[in-house]
XYZ file of C-alpha atoms in Angstrom:
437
model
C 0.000 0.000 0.000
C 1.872 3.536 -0.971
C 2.132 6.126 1.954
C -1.234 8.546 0.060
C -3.384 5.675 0.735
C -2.246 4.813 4.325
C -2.808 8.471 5.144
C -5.563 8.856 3.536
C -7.228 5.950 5.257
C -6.504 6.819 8.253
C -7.666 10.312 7.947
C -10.422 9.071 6.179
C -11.564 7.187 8.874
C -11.964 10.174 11.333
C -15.469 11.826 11.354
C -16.202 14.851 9.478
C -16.509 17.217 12.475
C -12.448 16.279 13.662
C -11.539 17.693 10.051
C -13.315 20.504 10.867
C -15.741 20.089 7.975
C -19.380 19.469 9.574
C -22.654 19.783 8.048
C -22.784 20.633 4.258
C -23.457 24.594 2.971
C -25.166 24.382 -0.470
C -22.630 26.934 -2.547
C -25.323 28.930 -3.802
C -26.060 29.728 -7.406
C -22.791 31.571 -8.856
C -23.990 31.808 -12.251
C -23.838 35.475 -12.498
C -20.343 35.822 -11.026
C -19.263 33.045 -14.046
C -20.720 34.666 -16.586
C -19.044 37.782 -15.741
C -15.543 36.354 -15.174
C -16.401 34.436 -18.331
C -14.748 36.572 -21.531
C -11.277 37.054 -19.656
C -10.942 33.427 -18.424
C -11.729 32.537 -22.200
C -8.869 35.044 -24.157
C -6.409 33.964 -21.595
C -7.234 30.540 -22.321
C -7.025 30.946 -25.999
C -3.591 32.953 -25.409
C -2.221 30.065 -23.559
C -3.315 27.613 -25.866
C -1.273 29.550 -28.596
C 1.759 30.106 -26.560
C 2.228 25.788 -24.827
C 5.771 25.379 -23.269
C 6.532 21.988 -22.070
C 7.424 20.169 -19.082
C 9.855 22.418 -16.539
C 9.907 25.527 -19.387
C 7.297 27.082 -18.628
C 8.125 30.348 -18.135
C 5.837 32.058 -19.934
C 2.922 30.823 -18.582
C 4.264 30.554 -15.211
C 4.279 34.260 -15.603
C 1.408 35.195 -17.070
C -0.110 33.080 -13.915
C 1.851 35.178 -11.706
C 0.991 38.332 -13.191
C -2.648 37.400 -13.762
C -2.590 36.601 -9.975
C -0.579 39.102 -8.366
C -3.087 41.955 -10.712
C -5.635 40.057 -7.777
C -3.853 41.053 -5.008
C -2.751 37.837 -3.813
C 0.979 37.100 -2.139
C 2.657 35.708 -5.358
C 6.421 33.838 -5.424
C 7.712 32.264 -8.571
C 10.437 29.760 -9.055
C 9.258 26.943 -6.789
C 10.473 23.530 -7.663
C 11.774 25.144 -11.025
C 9.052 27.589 -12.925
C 6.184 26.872 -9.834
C 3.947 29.603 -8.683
C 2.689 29.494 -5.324
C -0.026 32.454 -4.833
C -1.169 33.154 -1.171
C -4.726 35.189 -0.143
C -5.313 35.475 3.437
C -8.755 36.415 4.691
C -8.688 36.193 8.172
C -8.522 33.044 10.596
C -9.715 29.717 9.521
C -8.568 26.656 7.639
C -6.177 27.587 4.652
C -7.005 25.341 1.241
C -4.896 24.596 -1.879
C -6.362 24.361 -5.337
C -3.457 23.612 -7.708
C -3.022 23.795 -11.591
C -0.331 22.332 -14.162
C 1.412 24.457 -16.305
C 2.717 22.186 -18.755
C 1.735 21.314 -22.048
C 3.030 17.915 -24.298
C 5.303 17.116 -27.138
C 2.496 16.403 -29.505
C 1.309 18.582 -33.339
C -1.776 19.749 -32.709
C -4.173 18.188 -35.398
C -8.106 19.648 -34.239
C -8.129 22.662 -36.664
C -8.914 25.317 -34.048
C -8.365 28.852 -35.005
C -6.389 29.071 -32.238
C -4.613 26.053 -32.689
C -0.700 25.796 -31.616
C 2.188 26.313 -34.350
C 4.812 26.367 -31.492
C 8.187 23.777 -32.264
C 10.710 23.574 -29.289
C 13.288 21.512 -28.087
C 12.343 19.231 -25.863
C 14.826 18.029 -22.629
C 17.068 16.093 -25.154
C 17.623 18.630 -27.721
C 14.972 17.194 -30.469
C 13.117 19.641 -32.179
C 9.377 19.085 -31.420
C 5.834 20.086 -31.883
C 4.328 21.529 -28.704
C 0.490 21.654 -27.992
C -2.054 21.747 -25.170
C -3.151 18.666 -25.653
C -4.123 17.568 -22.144
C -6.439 20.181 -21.235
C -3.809 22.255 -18.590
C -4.687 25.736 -20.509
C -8.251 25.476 -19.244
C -7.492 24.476 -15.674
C -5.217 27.687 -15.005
C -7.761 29.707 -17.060
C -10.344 28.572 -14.790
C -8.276 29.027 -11.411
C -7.639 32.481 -12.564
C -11.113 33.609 -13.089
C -11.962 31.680 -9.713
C -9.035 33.477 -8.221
C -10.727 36.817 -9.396
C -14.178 35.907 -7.622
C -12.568 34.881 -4.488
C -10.739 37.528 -4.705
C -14.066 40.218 -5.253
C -16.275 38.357 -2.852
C -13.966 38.131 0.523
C -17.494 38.173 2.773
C -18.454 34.991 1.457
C -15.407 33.130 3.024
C -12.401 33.360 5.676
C -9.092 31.705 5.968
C -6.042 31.322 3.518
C -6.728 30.609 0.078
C -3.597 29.410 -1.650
C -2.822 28.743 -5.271
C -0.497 26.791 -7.084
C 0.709 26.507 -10.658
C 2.700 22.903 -10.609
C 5.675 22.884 -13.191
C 6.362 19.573 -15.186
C 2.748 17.152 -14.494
C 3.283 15.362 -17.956
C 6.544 14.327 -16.292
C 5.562 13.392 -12.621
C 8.358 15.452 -11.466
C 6.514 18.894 -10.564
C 4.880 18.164 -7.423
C 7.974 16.804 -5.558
C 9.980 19.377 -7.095
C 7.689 21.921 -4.945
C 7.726 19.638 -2.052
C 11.605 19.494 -1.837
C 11.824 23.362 -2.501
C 9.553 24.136 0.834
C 5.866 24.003 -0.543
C 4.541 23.365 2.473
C 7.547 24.857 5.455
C 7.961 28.169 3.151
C 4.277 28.566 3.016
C 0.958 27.724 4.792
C 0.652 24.197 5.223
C -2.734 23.485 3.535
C -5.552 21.094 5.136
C -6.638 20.490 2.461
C -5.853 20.113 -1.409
C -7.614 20.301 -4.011
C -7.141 19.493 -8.277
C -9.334 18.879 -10.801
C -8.570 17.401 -14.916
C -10.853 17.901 -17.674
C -11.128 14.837 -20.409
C -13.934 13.547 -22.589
C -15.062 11.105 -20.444
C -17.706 12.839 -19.383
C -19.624 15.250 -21.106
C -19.261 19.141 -20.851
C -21.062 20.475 -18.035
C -20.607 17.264 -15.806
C -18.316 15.970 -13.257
C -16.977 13.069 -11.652
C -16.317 11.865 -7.931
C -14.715 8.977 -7.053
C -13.544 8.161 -3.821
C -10.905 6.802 -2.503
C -8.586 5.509 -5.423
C -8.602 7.905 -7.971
C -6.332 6.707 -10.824
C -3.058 4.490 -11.107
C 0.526 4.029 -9.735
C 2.760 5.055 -12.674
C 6.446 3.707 -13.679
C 8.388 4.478 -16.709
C 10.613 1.661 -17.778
C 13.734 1.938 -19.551
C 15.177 -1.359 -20.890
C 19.036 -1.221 -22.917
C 19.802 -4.437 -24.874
C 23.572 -4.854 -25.003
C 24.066 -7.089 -28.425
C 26.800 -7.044 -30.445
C 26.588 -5.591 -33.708
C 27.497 -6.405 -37.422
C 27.039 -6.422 -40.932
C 23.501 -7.085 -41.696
C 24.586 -9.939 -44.382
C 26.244 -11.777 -41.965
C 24.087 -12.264 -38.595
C 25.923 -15.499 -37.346
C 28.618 -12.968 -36.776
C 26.636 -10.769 -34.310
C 24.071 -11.128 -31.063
C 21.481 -9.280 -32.635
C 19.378 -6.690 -29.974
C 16.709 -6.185 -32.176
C 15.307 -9.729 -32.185
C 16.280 -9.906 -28.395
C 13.922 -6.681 -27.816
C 11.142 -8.119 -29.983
C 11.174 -11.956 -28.588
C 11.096 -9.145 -25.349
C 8.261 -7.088 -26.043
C 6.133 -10.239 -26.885
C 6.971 -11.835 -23.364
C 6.203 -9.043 -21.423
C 2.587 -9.147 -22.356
C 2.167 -12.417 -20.587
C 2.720 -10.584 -17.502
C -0.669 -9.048 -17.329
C -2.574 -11.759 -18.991
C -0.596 -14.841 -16.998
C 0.943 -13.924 -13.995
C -1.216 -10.981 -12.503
C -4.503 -12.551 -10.821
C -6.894 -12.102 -12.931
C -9.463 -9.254 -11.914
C -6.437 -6.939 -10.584
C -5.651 -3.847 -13.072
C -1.852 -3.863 -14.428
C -0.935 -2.569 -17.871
C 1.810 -2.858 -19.841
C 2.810 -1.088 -22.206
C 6.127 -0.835 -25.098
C 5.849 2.663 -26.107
C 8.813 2.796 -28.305
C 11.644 1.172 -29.510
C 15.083 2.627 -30.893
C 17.532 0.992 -32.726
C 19.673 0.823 -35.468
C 20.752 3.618 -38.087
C 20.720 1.405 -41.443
C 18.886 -1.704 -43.063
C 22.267 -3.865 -43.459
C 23.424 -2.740 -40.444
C 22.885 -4.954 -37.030
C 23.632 -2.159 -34.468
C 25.225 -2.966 -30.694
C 22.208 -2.175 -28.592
C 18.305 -1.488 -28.773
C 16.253 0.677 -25.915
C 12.740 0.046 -25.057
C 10.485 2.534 -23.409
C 7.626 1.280 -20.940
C 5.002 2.590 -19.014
C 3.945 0.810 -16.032
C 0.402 1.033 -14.622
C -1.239 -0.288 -11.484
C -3.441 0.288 -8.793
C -2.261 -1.970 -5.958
C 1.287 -1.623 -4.555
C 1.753 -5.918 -4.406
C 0.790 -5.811 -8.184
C 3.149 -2.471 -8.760
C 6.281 -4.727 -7.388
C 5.056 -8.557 -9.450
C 5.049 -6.262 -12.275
C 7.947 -4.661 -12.075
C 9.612 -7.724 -10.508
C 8.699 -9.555 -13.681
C 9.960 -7.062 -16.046
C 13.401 -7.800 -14.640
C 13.048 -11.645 -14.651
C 12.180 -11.512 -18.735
C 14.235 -8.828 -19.955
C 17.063 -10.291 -18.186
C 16.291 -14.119 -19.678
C 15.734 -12.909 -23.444
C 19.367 -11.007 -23.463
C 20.776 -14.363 -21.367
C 18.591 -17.080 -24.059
C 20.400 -15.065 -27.206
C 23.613 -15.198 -25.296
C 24.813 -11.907 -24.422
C 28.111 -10.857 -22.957
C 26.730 -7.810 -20.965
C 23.283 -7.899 -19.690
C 20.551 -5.157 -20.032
C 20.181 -2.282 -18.277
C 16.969 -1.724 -16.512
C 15.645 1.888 -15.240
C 13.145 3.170 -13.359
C 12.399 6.739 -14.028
C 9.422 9.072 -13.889
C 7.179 7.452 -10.824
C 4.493 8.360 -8.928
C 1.900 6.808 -7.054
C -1.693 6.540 -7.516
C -3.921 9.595 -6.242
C -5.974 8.981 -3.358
C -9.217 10.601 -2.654
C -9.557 10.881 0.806
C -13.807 9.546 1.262
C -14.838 11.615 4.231
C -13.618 15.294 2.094
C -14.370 13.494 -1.078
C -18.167 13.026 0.786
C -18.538 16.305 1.827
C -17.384 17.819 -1.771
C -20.037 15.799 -3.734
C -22.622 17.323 -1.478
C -21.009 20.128 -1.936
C -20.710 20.026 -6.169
C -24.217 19.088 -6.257
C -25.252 22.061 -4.418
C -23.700 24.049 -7.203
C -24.215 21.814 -10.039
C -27.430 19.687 -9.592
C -27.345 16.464 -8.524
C -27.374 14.386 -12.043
C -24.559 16.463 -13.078
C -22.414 14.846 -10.327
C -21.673 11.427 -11.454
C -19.988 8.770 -9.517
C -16.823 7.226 -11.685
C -14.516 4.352 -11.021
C -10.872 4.568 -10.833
C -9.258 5.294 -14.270
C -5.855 4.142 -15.653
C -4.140 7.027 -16.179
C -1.395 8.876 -13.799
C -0.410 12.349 -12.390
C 1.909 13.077 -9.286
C -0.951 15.113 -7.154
C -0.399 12.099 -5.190
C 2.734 14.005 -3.835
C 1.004 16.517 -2.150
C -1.427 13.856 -0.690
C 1.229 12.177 0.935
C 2.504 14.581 2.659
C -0.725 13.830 5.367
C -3.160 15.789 4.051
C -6.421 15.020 2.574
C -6.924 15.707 -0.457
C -9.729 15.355 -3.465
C -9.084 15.355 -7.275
C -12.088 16.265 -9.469
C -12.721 14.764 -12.791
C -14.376 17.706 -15.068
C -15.886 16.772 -18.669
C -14.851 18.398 -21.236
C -16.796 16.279 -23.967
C -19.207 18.281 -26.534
C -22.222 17.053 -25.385
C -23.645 16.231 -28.413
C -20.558 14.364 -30.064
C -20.405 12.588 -26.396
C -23.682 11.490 -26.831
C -23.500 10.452 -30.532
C -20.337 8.640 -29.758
C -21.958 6.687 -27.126
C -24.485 5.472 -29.185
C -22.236 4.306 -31.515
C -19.922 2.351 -29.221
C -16.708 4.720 -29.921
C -14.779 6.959 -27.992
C -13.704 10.665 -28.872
C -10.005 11.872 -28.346
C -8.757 11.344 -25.317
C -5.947 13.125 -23.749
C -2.635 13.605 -25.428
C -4.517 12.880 -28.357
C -2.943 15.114 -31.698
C -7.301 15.744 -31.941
C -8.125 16.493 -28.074
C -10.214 19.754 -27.599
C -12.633 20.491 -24.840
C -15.927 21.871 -25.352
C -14.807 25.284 -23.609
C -18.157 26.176 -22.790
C -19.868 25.184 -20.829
C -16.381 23.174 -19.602
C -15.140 25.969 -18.196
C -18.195 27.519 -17.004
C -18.132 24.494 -14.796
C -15.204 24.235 -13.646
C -15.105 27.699 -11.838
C -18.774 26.881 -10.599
C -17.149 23.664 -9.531
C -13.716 25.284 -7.764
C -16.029 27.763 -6.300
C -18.068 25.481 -4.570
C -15.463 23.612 -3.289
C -13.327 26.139 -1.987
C -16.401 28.531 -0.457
C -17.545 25.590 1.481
C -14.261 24.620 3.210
C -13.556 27.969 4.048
C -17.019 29.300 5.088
């Protein structure tokens, strides 16, 4: 079990009036205030999407948040944990919250034909010129904490405590949040009782969200496997120990991991997302690299898995008869986010307050990643939102037919802005009035 979920159930376990968080305040109808934050929230959205910087440059965008947020009045600093914005608003005594945001965007050419749509190339980490886009749906979440920052902000009688606000560097590689920790996230600043994130996807359709409680989504490892062959003319294999039959007869055998040695009914995936090797047809080259991503929900499953990966990648090179074997790494981890279920309890009544009740939708735990778990396991409760994002009539079409629309990191991925945004201030908004009323 990872240390979020041991906190969390332990803190999840105490009653509701120990957190401090008794009986349930319906939000109130904050239409009006949306609308009118509305039109800025959307050009700065638009301005980011045009302008994406990826993982641990974002200085631009870190800031514009800054600026955007200091123009507020809040207590801004910059540079934590790299290009991370931590904005402070204190409003006399009571319980101080954190509602974060990612700043990042991905490696990926934006293909959805928006007017708007990102040209931007950079190099990425490794020199490589790349195609950068806001693909994930980060330009809406600090466009929305923005314009919720503004409300707050205007309407200080409606709430007391410390409101504080975080732009997270580097999400799309799991290394923001600790980043932050290490720099003093929470001794340089208010230590929050709370935290608070939410991530937009077509899963659901605009103008919905979902809770789940307690596991949220899935333990994440990246894998790096180097085959050590030995390379030679491509005419004349008997002369070499070929690594690019090694890494296929590998990629095949780690597939039987999930479907033969994990019990059935527990989630693990698996996944070869690229291999590199060789320059030339005729050419056998010394070594091939395999990139994995490793997902799972239960720490005992997290270790068989990785465990495994060892065992096989170790007895392909040793069955082809290498002189060196490979070299395994584990990189980019993180483990699974944990809703704590007494906040996460409280914030549905809370959401459906604001929202109406069938637009709060329960949802089981999905596959994907994000290090949010970092904050969580630093002992404090915490709840991550799921917000659609889905045009509701494409969501509803696509049902019907049995087919899914972009997801996330998709080249096509584009959120229905509105009412997707209009929700997700309604949504933050809720949240944060009714821990801090």
């Amino acid at each position: 079990m990872s240390t979020a979920r041991r906190i969390a159930d332990t803190i999840g376990a105490l009653p509701l009036i120990l957190l401090g968080f008794a009986g349930v305040q319906p939000a109130g109808a904050a239409t009006a205030e949306v609308d009118a934050a509305y039109p800025k929230a959307y050009s700065l959205y638009v301005d980011l999407h045009e302008h994406p910087e990826l993982s641990g440059y974002e200085t631009r965008t870190a800031a514009k948040l800054a600026g955007e947020l200091r123009a507020l009045g809040y207590t801004v600093t910059e540079h934590v944990g790299g290009t991370g914005v931590v904005a402070i608003l204190k409003n006399g005594p009571g319980k101080t919250v954190l509602l974060r945001t990612e700043l990042d965007a991905l490696p990926v050419e934006e293909q959805t034909g928006l007017a708007y749509a990102s040209k931007v190339h950079a190099k990425d980490a490794a020199g490589r010129e790349v195609s950068v886009g806001h693909m994930c749906g980060h330009d809406l979440h600090i466009s929305a904490l923005v314009a919720t920052a503004g409300i707050m902000a205007r309407s200080r009688d409606s709430w007391h405590g410390t409101l504080m606000l975080i732009g997270q560097p580097a999400e799309e590689t799991i290394a923001g949040a600790k980043a932050m920790v290490h720099d003093g996230l929470f001794t340089r600043f208010p230590r929050p009782d709370v935290v608070l994130a939410l991530h937009v996807g077509n899963e659901l359709p605009a103008g919905q969200v979902g809770v789940a409680s307690g596991i949220y989504d899935s333990n994440a490892d990246s894998v790096r496997i180097t085959i050590h062959g030995k390379g030679g003319h491509g005419s004349a294999p008997h002369t070499t120990v070929d690594p690019i039959v090694i890494a296929a007869r590998t990629i095949l055998a780690l597939q039987t991991i999930v479907s033969r040695e994990v019990k059935p009914g527990e989630f693990a995936v698996v996944t070869v997302g690229y291999i590199t090797a060789g320059t030339k047809n005729n050419i056998i080259p010394d070594q091939a690299e395999l990139g994995l991503t490793v997902r799972t929900y239960q720490a005992d499953v997290r270790k068989q898995v990785l465990e495994a990966i060892t065992r096989i990648a170790n007895a392909e090179a040793q069955a082809a008869g290498v002189s060196r074997p490979p070299t395994i790494e584990r990189y980019e981890t993180t483990d699974a986010v944990y809703n704590d279920p007494a906040l996460t309890q409280h914030m549905r009544a809370a959401l459906e307050a604001a929202l109406e009740k069938g637009n709060v939708v329960p949802q089981q735990p999905i596959t994907g990643s994000e290090d949010f778990s970092a904050f969580v396991e630093q002992g404090i409760p915490g709840f991550y939102l799921t917000l659609g994002g889905a045009d509701p009539a494409k969501y509803e079409a696509a049902q019907a037919a049995g087919t899914h629309l972009p997801s996330n990191h998709s080249s096509l991925f584009a959120p229905d802005v509105d009412p997707a945004m209009h929700t997700a201030i309604t949504a933050e908004l809720a949240m944060l009035r009714d821990l801090l009323k």
